[in-house]
Amino acid sequence: MILQIVKLRSALSEDDLLDIARDRAPQFRAIPGLVQKYYVRRDGPGEFAGVYVWDSEESLAAFRETDLAKSIAAAYQVTEPPAIEISEVLFPLRE
């Protein structure tokens, strides 16, 4: 499993960002290999993150080539390049 954390700063209010995230959620549910996605509020104003759990590096790589992935910055009015961390999960606490 692969853990991807995308930290971003948005010009949107939290309510507006959540409305957009909820509207787009069915598209994310349909992505092959995406096990889970968490929508996260960070400490600063306009700071949010997406935490993705992927079944493989191949699924993550395939997602990155999609129109959905390429539309994230515009959809959430990202104001600066996001910080992206990718890690391999060694083992889960719960199966």
mmCIF file of C-alpha atoms in Angstrom:
data_model
loop_
_atom_site.group_PDB
_atom_site.id
_atom_site.type_symbol
_atom_site.label_atom_id
_atom_site.label_comp_id
_atom_site.label_asym_id
_atom_site.label_seq_id
_atom_site.Cartn_x
_atom_site.Cartn_y
_atom_site.Cartn_z
ATOM 1 C CA MET A 1 0.000 0.000 0.000
ATOM 2 C CA ILE A 2 1.036 3.557 -0.728
ATOM 3 C CA LEU A 3 0.194 6.612 1.374
ATOM 4 C CA GLN A 4 0.045 9.956 -0.445
ATOM 5 C CA ILE A 5 -0.401 13.226 1.438
ATOM 6 C CA VAL A 6 -1.159 16.351 -0.580
ATOM 7 C CA LYS A 7 -0.956 19.564 1.484
ATOM 8 C CA LEU A 8 -2.409 22.664 -0.133
ATOM 9 C CA ARG A 9 -3.399 26.245 0.498
ATOM 10 C CA SER A 10 -6.717 27.333 -0.991
ATOM 11 C CA ALA A 11 -8.356 30.689 -1.652
ATOM 12 C CA LEU A 12 -11.725 29.078 -0.856
ATOM 13 C CA SER A 13 -13.550 29.188 2.445
ATOM 14 C CA GLU A 14 -13.792 25.865 4.255
ATOM 15 C CA ASP A 15 -17.513 25.622 3.457
ATOM 16 C CA ASP A 16 -16.932 26.231 -0.257
ATOM 17 C CA LEU A 17 -14.054 23.765 -0.341
ATOM 18 C CA LEU A 18 -16.206 21.117 1.371
ATOM 19 C CA ASP A 19 -19.041 21.672 -1.113
ATOM 20 C CA ILE A 20 -16.641 21.089 -4.004
ATOM 21 C CA ALA A 21 -15.068 18.071 -2.303
ATOM 22 C CA ARG A 22 -18.482 16.486 -1.712
ATOM 23 C CA ASP A 23 -19.501 17.137 -5.332
ATOM 24 C CA ARG A 24 -16.313 15.462 -6.580
ATOM 25 C CA ALA A 25 -16.365 12.539 -4.106
ATOM 26 C CA PRO A 26 -18.196 10.123 -6.467
ATOM 27 C CA GLN A 27 -15.449 10.626 -9.060
ATOM 28 C CA PHE A 28 -12.822 9.731 -6.469
ATOM 29 C CA ARG A 29 -14.827 6.692 -5.298
ATOM 30 C CA ALA A 30 -14.694 5.381 -8.864
ATOM 31 C CA ILE A 31 -10.874 5.492 -9.130
ATOM 32 C CA PRO A 32 -9.377 2.014 -9.453
ATOM 33 C CA GLY A 33 -6.899 1.272 -6.681
ATOM 34 C CA LEU A 34 -7.870 4.155 -4.385
ATOM 35 C CA VAL A 35 -8.554 2.367 -1.103
ATOM 36 C CA GLN A 36 -9.448 5.482 0.914
ATOM 37 C CA LYS A 37 -9.217 9.256 0.832
ATOM 38 C CA TYR A 38 -9.338 11.539 3.859
ATOM 39 C CA TYR A 39 -10.141 15.243 3.583
ATOM 40 C CA VAL A 40 -8.156 17.101 6.251
ATOM 41 C CA ARG A 41 -8.196 20.616 7.724
ATOM 42 C CA ARG A 42 -4.709 21.809 8.685
ATOM 43 C CA ASP A 43 -3.691 24.456 11.229
ATOM 44 C CA GLY A 44 -3.508 27.638 9.173
ATOM 45 C CA PRO A 45 -6.262 29.555 7.375
ATOM 46 C CA GLY A 46 -6.970 28.068 3.958
ATOM 47 C CA GLU A 47 -4.709 25.077 4.660
ATOM 48 C CA PHE A 48 -6.088 21.649 3.814
ATOM 49 C CA ALA A 49 -4.800 18.234 2.831
ATOM 50 C CA GLY A 50 -5.883 15.114 1.050
ATOM 51 C CA VAL A 51 -4.614 11.831 2.457
ATOM 52 C CA TYR A 52 -4.874 9.040 -0.089
ATOM 53 C CA VAL A 53 -4.349 5.327 0.493
ATOM 54 C CA TRP A 54 -3.478 3.468 -2.720
ATOM 55 C CA ASP A 55 -3.279 -0.269 -3.325
ATOM 56 C CA SER A 56 -0.106 0.154 -5.403
ATOM 57 C CA GLU A 57 2.314 2.611 -6.967
ATOM 58 C CA GLU A 58 0.826 1.689 -10.346
ATOM 59 C CA SER A 59 -2.644 2.862 -9.284
ATOM 60 C CA LEU A 60 -1.214 6.154 -8.026
ATOM 61 C CA ALA A 61 0.757 6.629 -11.253
ATOM 62 C CA ALA A 62 -2.335 5.914 -13.367
ATOM 63 C CA PHE A 63 -4.396 8.412 -11.347
ATOM 64 C CA ARG A 64 -1.810 11.152 -11.851
ATOM 65 C CA GLU A 65 -2.441 10.961 -15.614
ATOM 66 C CA THR A 66 -6.203 11.485 -15.307
ATOM 67 C CA ASP A 67 -8.154 14.667 -15.964
ATOM 68 C CA LEU A 68 -9.483 14.438 -12.406
ATOM 69 C CA ALA A 69 -5.981 14.605 -10.928
ATOM 70 C CA LYS A 70 -5.007 17.432 -13.243
ATOM 71 C CA SER A 71 -8.096 19.442 -12.228
ATOM 72 C CA ILE A 72 -7.457 19.446 -8.457
ATOM 73 C CA ALA A 73 -5.537 22.742 -8.311
ATOM 74 C CA ALA A 74 -8.161 24.641 -10.287
ATOM 75 C CA ALA A 75 -11.132 23.028 -8.531
ATOM 76 C CA TYR A 76 -9.835 23.974 -5.090
ATOM 77 C CA GLN A 77 -8.335 27.333 -6.131
ATOM 78 C CA VAL A 78 -4.888 26.322 -4.921
ATOM 79 C CA THR A 79 -2.752 29.425 -4.372
ATOM 80 C CA GLU A 80 0.725 27.834 -4.394
ATOM 81 C CA PRO A 81 2.242 24.524 -5.446
ATOM 82 C CA PRO A 82 1.084 21.754 -3.090
ATOM 83 C CA ALA A 83 3.514 19.810 -0.923
ATOM 84 C CA ILE A 84 3.269 16.113 -1.773
ATOM 85 C CA GLU A 85 4.605 13.253 0.324
ATOM 86 C CA ILE A 86 4.525 9.628 -0.791
ATOM 87 C CA SER A 87 5.361 6.739 1.516
ATOM 88 C CA GLU A 88 5.089 2.985 1.435
ATOM 89 C CA VAL A 89 2.934 1.489 4.191
ATOM 90 C CA LEU A 90 4.935 -1.136 6.076
ATOM 91 C CA PHE A 91 1.902 -2.746 7.716
ATOM 92 C CA PRO A 92 -1.559 -1.697 8.934
ATOM 93 C CA LEU A 93 -2.584 -1.928 12.574
ATOM 94 C CA ARG A 94 -5.962 -3.366 11.556
ATOM 95 C CA GLU A 95 -6.708 -5.584 8.595
#
